[in-house]
Amino acid sequence: DAGVIQSPRHEVTEMGQEVTLRCKPISGHDYLFWYRQTMMRGLELLIYFNNNVPIDDSGMPEDRFSAKMPNASFSTLKIQPSEPRDSAVYFCASSLIRVADTQYFGPGTRLTVL
Amino acid sequence: DAKTTQPPSMDCAEGRAANLPCNHSTISGNEYVYWYRQIHSQGPQYIIHGLKNNETNEMASLIITEDRKSSTLILPHATLRDTAVYYCIVRPYNDYKLSFGAGTTVTVRA
């Protein structure tokens, strides 16, 4: 049973470029979460979806960030344009049925914006 | 507005039990205690959670005091692969938010 899958695992880009991070949640999970981790701020929740619908995006830092979930098995987090301060590890997590069920995290995408 | 307090770091000998304390003196009746860990360069990994009874699974045991103001995560036979940052999180049963603090950096030494 595969866990949460994220791609790419590492991304290096230049300031101003568009970056797209991808996530495949665990099959059958109804909730999907996007987190960001930096040394300064630790792990922060950016947005979460329930049945492909965004529920709470209050953690999205600014309009440059957007997230979509076109179907139950795929989600994207897009940054356009990217800035050096967006450099971080981005994690995707999913949980089963209830919003408070255990969250299972993917391996993360390490983003470096030069 | 930290809900939990953990020591910043601790060492443990390989093969011995590791006892990780967590204080949560302001915990409410509907809040669970969750433990996650994060091994270097990996995503957080769920370990165990509980409300008021002690819990055990294949990874660890969770001991919650009777007043629920503190708890201890026990790794019964620590291995080098248990070296990680361990997070104690208090969370209402109907809330999705996982608020990760600084955690405890556990180093298992051979």
GROMACS .gro file of C-alpha atoms in nm:
model
  224
    1ASP     CA    1   0.000   0.000   0.000
    2ALA     CA    2   0.179   0.312  -0.124
    3GLY     CA    3   0.185   0.611   0.104
    4VAL     CA    4   0.149   0.971   0.001
    5ILE     CA    5   0.353   1.039  -0.309
    6GLN     CA    6   0.507   1.376  -0.387
    7SER     CA    7   0.699   1.499  -0.687
    8PRO     CA    8   0.948   1.628  -0.753
    9ARG     CA    9   1.155   1.548  -0.445
   10HIS     CA   10   1.387   1.839  -0.515
   11GLU     CA   11   1.329   2.152  -0.718
   12VAL     CA   12   1.574   2.430  -0.787
   13THR     CA   13   1.447   2.732  -0.975
   14GLU     CA   14   1.522   3.096  -1.028
   15MET     CA   15   1.332   3.384  -0.883
   16GLY     CA   16   1.030   3.474  -1.092
   17GLN     CA   17   0.975   3.129  -1.233
   18GLU     CA   18   0.658   2.928  -1.185
   19VAL     CA   19   0.687   2.621  -0.964
   20THR     CA   20   0.438   2.335  -0.946
   21LEU     CA   21   0.449   2.075  -0.672
   22ARG     CA   22   0.247   1.757  -0.701
   23CYS     CA   23   0.085   1.521  -0.456
   24LYS     CA   24  -0.097   1.189  -0.477
   25PRO     CA   25  -0.278   1.109  -0.153
   26ILE     CA   26  -0.336   0.763  -0.013
   27SER     CA   27  -0.617   0.594  -0.203
   28GLY     CA   28  -0.950   0.633  -0.028
   29HIS     CA   29  -0.847   0.927   0.183
   30ASP     CA   30  -1.093   1.213   0.174
   31TYR     CA   31  -0.873   1.487   0.318
   32LEU     CA   32  -0.557   1.638   0.176
   33PHE     CA   33  -0.330   1.890   0.346
   34TRP     CA   34  -0.040   2.102   0.223
   35TYR     CA   35   0.228   2.210   0.474
   36ARG     CA   36   0.546   2.412   0.451
   37GLN     CA   37   0.848   2.366   0.675
   38THR     CA   38   1.127   2.617   0.731
   39MET     CA   39   1.386   2.652   1.001
   40MET     CA   40   1.240   2.985   1.108
   41ARG     CA   41   0.871   2.896   1.119
   42GLY     CA   42   0.865   2.521   1.158
   43LEU     CA   43   0.574   2.327   1.004
   44GLU     CA   44   0.285   2.543   0.886
   45LEU     CA   45  -0.046   2.432   0.740
   46LEU     CA   46  -0.111   2.612   0.411
   47ILE     CA   47  -0.443   2.469   0.290
   48TYR     CA   48  -0.659   2.161   0.315
   49PHE     CA   49  -0.915   1.992   0.092
   50ASN     CA   50  -1.212   1.770   0.165
   51ASN     CA   51  -1.340   1.559  -0.122
   52ASN     CA   52  -1.140   1.775  -0.365
   53VAL     CA   53  -1.289   2.101  -0.236
   54PRO     CA   54  -1.065   2.359  -0.065
   55ILE     CA   55  -1.195   2.414   0.287
   56ASP     CA   56  -0.945   2.637   0.461
   57ASP     CA   57  -0.675   2.829   0.278
   58SER     CA   58  -0.604   3.078   0.553
   59GLY     CA   59  -0.247   2.956   0.577
   60MET     CA   60  -0.161   3.035   0.217
   61PRO     CA   61   0.097   3.313   0.248
   62GLU     CA   62  -0.011   3.529  -0.043
   63ASP     CA   63  -0.173   3.536  -0.385
   64ARG     CA   64   0.136   3.396  -0.547
   65PHE     CA   65   0.038   3.061  -0.396
   66SER     CA   66  -0.248   2.854  -0.532
   67ALA     CA   67  -0.359   2.495  -0.483
   68LYS     CA   68  -0.594   2.271  -0.675
   69MET     CA   69  -0.732   1.923  -0.644
   70PRO     CA   70  -0.890   1.825  -0.975
   71ASN     CA   71  -0.966   1.471  -0.858
   72ALA     CA   72  -0.937   1.247  -0.557
   73SER     CA   73  -0.593   1.121  -0.649
   74PHE     CA   74  -0.408   1.436  -0.741
   75SER     CA   75  -0.332   1.781  -0.605
   76THR     CA   76  -0.098   2.062  -0.704
   77LEU     CA   77   0.054   2.355  -0.520
   78LYS     CA   78   0.168   2.630  -0.751
   79ILE     CA   79   0.386   2.931  -0.679
   80GLN     CA   80   0.390   3.203  -0.942
   81PRO     CA   81   0.616   3.397  -0.942
   82SER     CA   82   0.852   3.226  -0.700
   83GLU     CA   83   1.075   3.421  -0.462
   84PRO     CA   84   1.383   3.319  -0.259
   85ARG     CA   85   1.180   3.334   0.063
   86ASP     CA   86   0.962   3.053  -0.070
   87SER     CA   87   1.254   2.816  -0.027
   88ALA     CA   88   1.135   2.544   0.208
   89VAL     CA   89   1.028   2.182   0.226
   90TYR     CA   90   0.667   2.137   0.121
   91PHE     CA   91   0.476   1.840   0.257
   92CYS     CA   92   0.151   1.689   0.150
   93ALA     CA   93  -0.054   1.478   0.392
   94SER     CA   94  -0.382   1.290   0.371
   95SER     CA   95  -0.630   1.149   0.617
   96LEU     CA   96  -0.914   0.906   0.585
   97ILE     CA   97  -1.271   1.008   0.655
   98ARG     CA   98  -1.299   1.243   0.947
   99VAL     CA   99  -1.117   1.573   0.938
  100ALA     CA  100  -0.949   1.480   1.263
  101ASP     CA  101  -0.830   1.138   1.151
  102THR     CA  102  -0.459   1.068   1.161
  103GLN     CA  103  -0.267   1.253   0.894
  104TYR     CA  104  -0.011   1.062   0.691
  105PHE     CA  105   0.266   1.268   0.537
  106GLY     CA  106   0.453   1.234   0.213
  107PRO     CA  107   0.832   1.259   0.181
  108GLY     CA  108   0.821   1.627   0.090
  109THR     CA  109   0.954   1.845  -0.190
  110ARG     CA  110   1.261   2.053  -0.111
  111LEU     CA  111   1.226   2.380  -0.302
  112THR     CA  112   1.517   2.615  -0.354
  113VAL     CA  113   1.452   2.946  -0.523
  114LEU     CA  114   1.770   3.125  -0.629
  115ASP     CA  115   0.066   3.007   2.252
  116ALA     CA  116   0.232   2.671   2.307
  117LYS     CA  117  -0.003   2.402   2.430
  118THR     CA  118   0.274   2.153   2.503
  119THR     CA  119   0.619   2.171   2.659
  120GLN     CA  120   0.892   1.925   2.570
  121PRO     CA  121   1.262   1.914   2.651
  122PRO     CA  122   1.464   2.033   2.352
  123SER     CA  123   1.685   1.728   2.337
  124MET     CA  124   1.770   1.396   2.494
  125ASP     CA  125   2.007   1.107   2.440
  126CYS     CA  126   1.929   0.740   2.466
  127ALA     CA  127   2.140   0.425   2.450
  128GLU     CA  128   2.062   0.178   2.177
  129GLY     CA  129   1.854  -0.112   2.305
  130ARG     CA  130   1.730   0.077   2.608
  131ALA     CA  131   1.386   0.228   2.656
  132ALA     CA  132   1.349   0.593   2.565
  133ASN     CA  133   1.102   0.790   2.777
  134LEU     CA  134   0.996   1.119   2.622
  135PRO     CA  135   0.804   1.356   2.852
  136CYS     CA  136   0.546   1.613   2.748
  137ASN     CA  137   0.361   1.865   2.961
  138HIS     CA  138   0.016   1.983   2.854
  139SER     CA  139  -0.124   2.137   3.168
  140THR     CA  140  -0.400   2.333   2.990
  141ILE     CA  141  -0.541   2.037   2.799
  142SER     CA  142  -0.921   2.033   2.761
  143GLY     CA  143  -1.152   1.739   2.804
  144ASN     CA  144  -1.204   1.694   2.430
  145GLU     CA  145  -0.839   1.715   2.333
  146TYR     CA  146  -0.628   1.418   2.236
  147VAL     CA  147  -0.254   1.383   2.279
  148TYR     CA  148  -0.080   1.295   1.952
  149TRP     CA  149   0.281   1.200   1.894
  150TYR     CA  150   0.458   1.234   1.562
  151ARG     CA  151   0.823   1.208   1.477
  152GLN     CA  152   1.033   1.341   1.192
  153ILE     CA  153   1.343   1.159   1.087
  154HIS     CA  154   1.594   1.377   0.908
  155SER     CA  155   1.487   1.466   0.552
  156GLN     CA  156   1.159   1.278   0.583
  157GLY     CA  157   0.798   1.377   0.640
  158PRO     CA  158   0.645   1.361   0.986
  159GLN     CA  159   0.539   1.011   1.085
  160TYR     CA  160   0.242   0.933   1.306
  161ILE     CA  161   0.333   0.731   1.614
  162ILE     CA  162   0.039   0.710   1.851
  163HIS     CA  163  -0.241   0.908   2.011
  164GLY     CA  164  -0.464   0.886   2.317
  165LEU     CA  165  -0.732   1.061   2.517
  166LYS     CA  166  -0.699   0.943   2.875
  167ASN     CA  167  -0.617   0.575   2.873
  168ASN     CA  168  -0.271   0.439   2.814
  169GLU     CA  169  -0.218   0.323   2.459
  170THR     CA  170   0.025   0.082   2.296
  171ASN     CA  171   0.095  -0.007   1.936
  172GLU     CA  172   0.378  -0.168   1.746
  173MET     CA  173   0.589   0.145   1.762
  174ALA     CA  174   0.545   0.281   2.112
  175SER     CA  175   0.345   0.318   2.431
  176LEU     CA  176   0.174   0.633   2.550
  177ILE     CA  177   0.125   0.689   2.920
  178ILE     CA  178  -0.111   0.973   3.015
  179THR     CA  179  -0.131   1.085   3.377
  180GLU     CA  180  -0.465   1.063   3.552
  181ASP     CA  181  -0.509   1.440   3.552
  182ARG     CA  182  -0.408   1.441   3.181
  183LYS     CA  183  -0.167   1.729   3.238
  184SER     CA  184   0.132   1.533   3.116
  185SER     CA  185   0.222   1.227   2.919
  186THR     CA  186   0.520   1.009   2.833
  187LEU     CA  187   0.599   0.842   2.504
  188ILE     CA  188   0.794   0.522   2.552
  189LEU     CA  189   1.004   0.364   2.280
  190PRO     CA  190   1.064   0.024   2.439
  191HIS     CA  191   1.390  -0.072   2.264
  192ALA     CA  192   1.542   0.228   2.093
  193THR     CA  193   1.743   0.171   1.777
  194LEU     CA  194   1.966   0.405   1.581
  195ARG     CA  195   1.680   0.449   1.335
  196ASP     CA  196   1.471   0.607   1.610
  197THR     CA  197   1.693   0.914   1.604
  198ALA     CA  198   1.449   1.191   1.513
  199VAL     CA  199   1.260   1.496   1.633
  200TYR     CA  200   0.957   1.388   1.836
  201TYR     CA  201   0.653   1.613   1.851
  202CYS     CA  202   0.387   1.603   2.120
  203ILE     CA  203   0.066   1.767   1.995
  204VAL     CA  204  -0.261   1.841   2.172
  205ARG     CA  205  -0.557   1.850   1.939
  206PRO     CA  206  -0.938   1.859   1.977
  207TYR     CA  207  -1.106   1.544   1.853
  208ASN     CA  208  -1.295   1.733   1.582
  209ASP     CA  209  -1.017   1.962   1.465
  210TYR     CA  210  -0.789   1.908   1.170
  211LYS     CA  211  -0.512   2.135   1.290
  212LEU     CA  212  -0.183   1.976   1.385
  213SER     CA  213   0.029   2.244   1.552
  214PHE     CA  214   0.389   2.130   1.552
  215GLY     CA  215   0.611   2.294   1.811
  216ALA     CA  216   0.987   2.260   1.838
  217GLY     CA  217   0.969   1.899   1.962
  218THR     CA  218   1.240   1.693   2.129
  219THR     CA  219   1.546   1.593   1.933
  220VAL     CA  220   1.620   1.236   2.036
  221THR     CA  221   1.961   1.094   1.957
  222VAL     CA  222   2.006   0.720   2.000
  223ARG     CA  223   2.370   0.629   2.054
  224ALA     CA  224   2.533   0.293   1.993
   0.00000   0.00000   0.00000
